[in-house]
Amino acid sequence: MLLTAICTVSDVENIRQNLNILPNNFTIIRDLSLAQQEIKIQIESKPSKQNLYFRIQNILGGLTTGRCIIYCSGPSSCQELFNNLHENLPTVSIGLYHGELDGEQRKIAIRDWKISFGIGINVLDVHLIIHTTIPLSMTNLIQEIGRAEHDGTPSKSIVFYSRNDMRTLFYIIAQKEESLPQENDVTKKHSLIAQHLSWSKDISSEICRTCDNCLSSLSDKPIWKDFSTDVVMLLKITKEILALDIAAIYCKLKRAEEVGLSEIPIYNEPFEHKLRNKINTLFVIDDLCIKGFLISNFQLQKTSTSTGNYSFKPIIIGLGDNTEEEAKNITWQYCFK
């Protein structure tokens, strides 16, 4: 018997194949819905490092009941945040655990965790989960926020989001292609979680009324707008730029230096833009990449041998098959804050 709290359809099939179990000898028992809505999910725009630390200090200072778990992107950021909180919140009991601790340090950290909470690793009174960086995957997010609210007390998950964190994540996961949550997409976050883990016969989730986007939707009543013409225009621009630039660079043509991109025909083509700002435009481009209409790759370059820092550059390398025609047959609706 295998037991797990989180498992997608593809995960189950991989397990079955790796264990060489025939489909007829493989039985699955599970709930029909995973749309658990007890934990309030809140995504905040990530401020500068010092302001982030100050914000976390205020959050912890206002935590009157239960415990908090804070997830960072790596050992160095974990250590730095620990030092900051230890210095500025001397009355708060703070522990540290990350992958670069040696064996003895890990034993001490786990022992202190048990002693502090008076019980085992799966403590019941964790009421707050903080992510200083978006998790590596939706599965990681589900597992990590699931460590809260084991005692039935309403709990909260706060995720600090920044597009700049993408370079950190791609440094860690390199070319893995699992989409990441978007901060300004007015979508039910509990529905995204349920969708990620959903199976064919699962009960669809209604509005959750607990995540920040659902609460704002109830009060602000945002309107979904049709951006179909904008999507087609973005695909046309991508096609034109690639055709011009790749030819000029590959053939070492002089025009690659002399001709500005503003002079290509499509730049001056009359068009009424509905996407009014850079952030929303980048969001739609990201969505096109996730859906396969744009083919993207990522360039990582080491900037320092001493620190191990990398520069990150997203590159759109082409269009998917028949993307323009297929995009014209789809109604592209988005709802922006």
Coordinates of C-alpha atoms in Angstrom, one line a residue:
M1 CA 0.0 0.0 0.0
L2 CA 1.2 3.5 -0.9
L3 CA -0.1 6.5 0.9
T4 CA 0.3 10.2 -0.2
A5 CA -1.6 13.4 0.4
I6 CA -0.7 14.9 -3.0
C7 CA -0.6 13.0 -6.3
T8 CA -1.5 14.0 -9.8
V9 CA -2.7 11.6 -12.6
S10 CA 0.8 11.6 -14.2
D11 CA 2.4 10.9 -10.8
V12 CA 0.3 7.9 -10.3
E13 CA 1.1 6.6 -13.8
N14 CA 4.8 7.1 -13.2
I15 CA 4.6 5.2 -9.9
R16 CA 2.8 2.3 -11.5
Q17 CA 5.2 2.0 -14.4
N18 CA 8.3 2.3 -12.2
L19 CA 7.0 -0.5 -10.0
N20 CA 6.1 -2.6 -13.0
I21 CA 2.6 -3.0 -11.8
L22 CA -0.1 -3.9 -14.4
P23 CA -3.1 -1.6 -14.6
N24 CA -5.5 -4.4 -13.6
N25 CA -3.5 -4.9 -10.4
F26 CA -3.4 -1.2 -9.5
T27 CA -6.2 0.2 -7.4
I28 CA -6.6 3.9 -6.5
I29 CA -8.6 5.1 -3.5
R30 CA -9.0 8.9 -3.2
D31 CA -11.4 11.7 -2.4
L32 CA -13.3 13.3 -5.3
S33 CA -12.4 16.9 -4.4
L34 CA -9.2 18.5 -3.2
A35 CA -10.5 22.1 -3.1
Q36 CA -9.8 22.6 0.6
Q37 CA -10.4 26.2 1.4
E38 CA -9.6 26.5 5.1
I39 CA -6.3 28.3 4.5
K40 CA -6.5 31.9 3.3
I41 CA -4.0 32.4 0.4
Q42 CA -2.6 35.9 -0.1
I43 CA -0.1 37.0 -2.7
E44 CA 1.8 40.3 -2.1
S45 CA 4.1 42.2 -4.4
K46 CA 7.6 41.6 -3.2
P47 CA 9.3 44.8 -2.0
S48 CA 13.0 45.5 -1.6
K49 CA 15.0 43.1 0.6
Q50 CA 15.0 45.4 3.7
N51 CA 11.4 46.3 3.3
L52 CA 10.6 42.6 2.9
Y53 CA 12.4 41.8 6.2
F54 CA 10.5 44.7 7.8
R55 CA 7.2 43.4 6.5
I56 CA 7.9 39.9 7.9
Q57 CA 8.9 41.4 11.2
N58 CA 5.5 43.2 11.4
I59 CA 3.7 40.0 10.4
L60 CA 5.4 37.9 13.0
G61 CA 4.9 40.7 15.6
G62 CA 1.1 40.5 14.9
L63 CA 0.9 36.7 15.2
T64 CA -1.0 36.2 18.5
T65 CA -1.6 32.5 18.3
G66 CA 0.1 29.5 16.7
R67 CA 3.4 29.2 14.9
C68 CA 4.8 30.3 11.5
I69 CA 7.0 28.6 8.9
I70 CA 9.0 30.8 6.5
Y71 CA 10.3 29.3 3.3
C72 CA 13.2 30.9 1.4
S73 CA 14.8 30.3 -2.0
G74 CA 18.1 28.9 -0.7
P75 CA 20.4 28.4 2.3
S76 CA 22.1 31.8 2.0
S77 CA 18.8 33.8 1.9
C78 CA 17.5 31.6 4.7
Q79 CA 20.5 32.3 6.9
E80 CA 20.3 36.1 6.1
L81 CA 16.6 36.3 7.0
F82 CA 17.2 34.3 10.2
N83 CA 20.0 36.7 11.3
N84 CA 17.8 39.7 10.6
L85 CA 14.8 38.3 12.5
H86 CA 17.0 37.0 15.4
E87 CA 18.4 40.5 15.8
N88 CA 15.2 42.5 15.5
L89 CA 12.8 40.1 17.3
P90 CA 14.8 39.0 20.3
T91 CA 11.8 37.9 22.2
V92 CA 10.5 35.6 19.5
S93 CA 11.8 32.0 19.4
I94 CA 13.2 31.4 15.9
G95 CA 14.8 28.3 14.5
L96 CA 16.8 27.7 11.4
Y97 CA 16.9 24.6 9.0
H98 CA 18.3 24.4 5.5
G99 CA 20.2 22.0 3.3
E100 CA 23.7 23.2 4.1
L101 CA 23.5 22.5 7.8
D102 CA 25.8 19.6 8.8
G103 CA 24.4 16.4 10.4
E104 CA 24.8 17.6 14.0
Q105 CA 23.2 21.0 13.3
R106 CA 20.2 19.3 11.7
K107 CA 19.7 17.1 14.7
I108 CA 19.8 20.1 17.0
A109 CA 17.3 22.0 14.8
I110 CA 14.9 19.1 14.7
R111 CA 15.3 18.5 18.5
D112 CA 14.6 22.2 19.2
W113 CA 11.6 22.1 16.9
K114 CA 10.1 19.2 18.8
I115 CA 10.9 20.7 22.3
S116 CA 9.5 24.1 21.3
F117 CA 6.3 22.7 20.1
G118 CA 6.0 19.9 22.6
I119 CA 5.1 17.3 19.9
G120 CA 6.5 15.8 16.7
I121 CA 7.4 17.2 13.4
N122 CA 3.8 17.5 12.2
V123 CA 2.8 20.2 14.6
L124 CA -0.8 21.1 14.9
D125 CA -0.7 24.8 15.7
V126 CA 1.1 26.2 12.6
H127 CA -1.3 29.0 11.6
L128 CA 0.9 31.0 9.1
I129 CA 3.1 30.0 6.1
I130 CA 5.3 32.6 4.5
H131 CA 7.1 32.2 1.2
T132 CA 9.7 34.9 0.6
T133 CA 9.9 33.6 -3.1
I134 CA 7.3 31.8 -5.2
P135 CA 7.8 28.0 -4.8
L136 CA 9.5 26.0 -7.5
S137 CA 6.2 24.4 -8.5
M138 CA 2.5 24.2 -7.7
T139 CA 3.1 20.9 -6.0
N140 CA 5.7 22.4 -3.7
L141 CA 3.2 25.2 -2.9
I142 CA 0.5 22.8 -2.0
Q143 CA 2.7 20.7 0.2
E144 CA 4.2 23.6 2.0
I145 CA 1.0 25.5 2.8
G146 CA -0.5 22.2 3.8
R147 CA 1.6 22.2 6.9
A148 CA -0.7 24.8 8.4
E149 CA -4.2 24.5 9.9
H150 CA -3.9 21.0 11.3
D151 CA -5.8 22.0 14.5
G152 CA -8.8 23.5 12.7
T153 CA -7.9 27.1 13.4
P154 CA -8.2 29.5 10.4
S155 CA -4.7 29.9 8.9
K156 CA -3.0 32.0 6.3
S157 CA -0.5 31.6 3.5
I158 CA 1.4 34.6 2.3
V159 CA 3.5 34.4 -0.9
F160 CA 5.7 37.3 -1.8
Y161 CA 5.9 37.5 -5.6
S162 CA 8.3 39.3 -8.0
R163 CA 9.2 38.6 -11.6
N164 CA 12.8 39.1 -10.7
D165 CA 12.7 35.9 -8.7
M166 CA 12.3 34.0 -12.0
R167 CA 16.0 34.1 -12.5
T168 CA 16.5 32.5 -9.1
L169 CA 14.0 29.7 -9.8
F170 CA 15.4 29.0 -13.3
Y171 CA 18.8 28.8 -11.8
I172 CA 17.5 26.1 -9.5
I173 CA 15.3 24.1 -11.8
A174 CA 17.0 25.0 -15.1
Q175 CA 14.8 23.9 -18.0
K176 CA 11.9 22.4 -16.1
E177 CA 8.7 23.7 -17.6
E178 CA 6.1 23.9 -14.8
S179 CA 4.1 27.1 -14.9
L180 CA 4.3 29.5 -11.9
P181 CA 1.5 31.5 -10.3
Q182 CA 1.0 35.1 -11.5
E183 CA 0.3 37.8 -9.0
N184 CA -2.0 40.1 -11.0
D185 CA -4.2 37.3 -12.5
V186 CA -7.6 37.7 -10.8
T187 CA -8.1 33.9 -10.4
K188 CA -9.3 31.6 -7.6
K189 CA -6.1 30.4 -6.1
H190 CA -7.8 27.4 -4.4
S191 CA -9.2 26.6 -7.8
L192 CA -5.7 26.6 -9.3
I193 CA -4.6 24.2 -6.6
A194 CA -7.6 21.9 -7.2
Q195 CA -7.1 22.1 -11.0
H196 CA -3.4 21.1 -10.6
L197 CA -4.4 18.0 -8.6
S198 CA -7.7 17.3 -10.4
W199 CA -8.7 14.0 -11.9
S200 CA -11.4 13.4 -14.5
K201 CA -14.3 12.7 -12.0
D202 CA -13.4 15.4 -9.4
I203 CA -16.0 17.8 -8.2
S204 CA -15.3 21.3 -9.7
S205 CA -14.6 24.0 -7.1
E206 CA -16.7 27.1 -6.8
I207 CA -15.5 30.5 -5.7
C208 CA -13.4 29.9 -2.6
R209 CA -14.2 33.1 -0.7
T210 CA -11.0 32.8 1.3
C211 CA -8.0 33.7 -1.0
D212 CA -7.2 37.4 -1.6
N213 CA -8.3 37.3 -5.3
C214 CA -11.7 35.9 -4.5
L215 CA -12.3 38.4 -1.7
S216 CA -11.3 41.3 -4.0
S217 CA -13.5 39.9 -6.8
L218 CA -16.5 40.0 -4.4
S219 CA -15.9 43.6 -3.5
D220 CA -14.4 45.1 -6.6
K221 CA -16.5 43.1 -9.2
P222 CA -13.7 43.0 -11.8
I223 CA -14.8 42.7 -15.5
W224 CA -13.3 40.2 -17.9
K225 CA -12.3 41.8 -21.2
D226 CA -11.6 40.4 -24.6
F227 CA -8.0 40.8 -25.6
S228 CA -8.1 38.5 -28.7
T229 CA -6.9 41.1 -31.2
D230 CA -4.0 42.0 -28.9
V231 CA -2.9 38.3 -28.7
V232 CA -2.9 38.0 -32.5
M233 CA -1.0 41.2 -32.8
L234 CA 1.7 40.0 -30.3
L235 CA 2.1 36.8 -32.3
K236 CA 2.4 38.8 -35.6
I237 CA 5.1 41.0 -34.0
T238 CA 7.0 38.0 -32.7
K239 CA 6.9 36.5 -36.2
E240 CA 8.1 39.7 -37.9
I241 CA 10.9 40.3 -35.4
L242 CA 12.3 36.8 -35.6
A243 CA 12.2 36.8 -39.4
L244 CA 14.2 40.1 -39.6
D245 CA 16.7 39.6 -36.7
I246 CA 17.6 36.0 -37.2
A247 CA 18.4 36.6 -40.9
A248 CA 20.4 39.7 -40.2
I249 CA 22.4 38.2 -37.4
Y250 CA 23.0 34.8 -39.1
C251 CA 24.2 36.4 -42.4
K252 CA 26.2 39.1 -40.6
L253 CA 24.2 41.8 -42.5
K254 CA 25.1 45.4 -42.0
R255 CA 21.4 46.2 -41.5
A256 CA 21.5 44.3 -38.1
E257 CA 23.3 47.4 -36.7
E258 CA 21.8 50.1 -38.8
V259 CA 18.1 49.3 -38.9
G260 CA 16.1 49.8 -35.7
L261 CA 13.2 47.5 -34.8
S262 CA 10.9 50.5 -35.0
E263 CA 11.3 50.5 -38.7
I264 CA 9.9 47.1 -39.4
P265 CA 6.4 47.3 -41.2
I266 CA 4.4 45.8 -38.4
Y267 CA 5.6 48.5 -35.9
N268 CA 3.8 51.2 -37.9
E269 CA 0.7 49.1 -38.6
P270 CA -2.4 50.9 -37.2
F271 CA -3.7 49.0 -34.2
E272 CA -5.9 49.9 -31.2
H273 CA -4.1 48.6 -28.1
K274 CA -6.2 47.2 -25.3
L275 CA -3.1 46.1 -23.3
R276 CA -2.2 49.5 -21.7
N277 CA 1.0 48.8 -19.8
K278 CA 4.2 46.7 -19.8
I279 CA 3.2 44.5 -16.9
N280 CA -0.1 43.3 -18.5
T281 CA 1.6 42.8 -21.9
L282 CA 4.3 40.6 -20.2
F283 CA 1.6 38.6 -18.5
V284 CA -0.1 37.8 -21.8
I285 CA 3.3 36.9 -23.3
D286 CA 4.0 34.5 -20.4
D287 CA 0.5 33.0 -20.9
L288 CA 1.3 32.4 -24.6
C289 CA 4.5 30.7 -23.7
I290 CA 2.8 28.5 -21.2
K291 CA 0.1 27.5 -23.7
G292 CA 2.6 26.8 -26.4
F293 CA 1.8 29.6 -28.8
L294 CA 5.3 31.0 -28.2
I295 CA 8.3 28.8 -27.9
S296 CA 10.7 30.1 -25.2
N297 CA 14.0 29.2 -23.8
F298 CA 16.2 30.6 -21.0
Q299 CA 19.8 31.7 -21.0
L300 CA 21.7 31.4 -17.7
Q301 CA 25.2 32.9 -17.6
K302 CA 27.5 32.8 -14.6
T303 CA 28.4 36.3 -13.5
S304 CA 30.7 35.5 -10.6
T305 CA 32.8 32.4 -9.9
S306 CA 33.2 33.3 -6.3
T307 CA 29.5 33.8 -5.4
G308 CA 27.9 31.5 -7.9
N309 CA 25.5 34.2 -9.1
Y310 CA 23.9 33.8 -12.5
S311 CA 22.3 36.3 -14.9
F312 CA 19.0 35.2 -16.4
K313 CA 17.6 36.1 -19.8
P314 CA 14.3 34.8 -21.2
I315 CA 14.4 34.2 -25.0
I316 CA 11.5 33.7 -27.3
I317 CA 12.8 31.5 -30.0
G318 CA 9.8 31.1 -32.3
L319 CA 6.1 30.4 -32.8
G320 CA 4.2 27.2 -32.3
D321 CA 2.6 25.4 -35.2
N322 CA -0.2 27.4 -36.9
T323 CA -0.4 29.7 -33.9
E324 CA -1.8 32.7 -35.6
E325 CA -4.7 30.9 -37.2
E326 CA -5.4 28.9 -34.0
A327 CA -5.2 32.1 -31.9
K328 CA -7.8 33.8 -34.1
N329 CA -10.3 31.0 -33.3
I330 CA -9.9 31.5 -29.5
T331 CA -11.5 34.2 -27.4
W332 CA -8.7 35.5 -25.2
Q333 CA -10.2 37.0 -22.1
Y334 CA -8.1 38.4 -19.2
C335 CA -9.1 40.2 -16.0
F336 CA -6.4 42.6 -14.7
K337 CA -6.4 44.5 -11.5

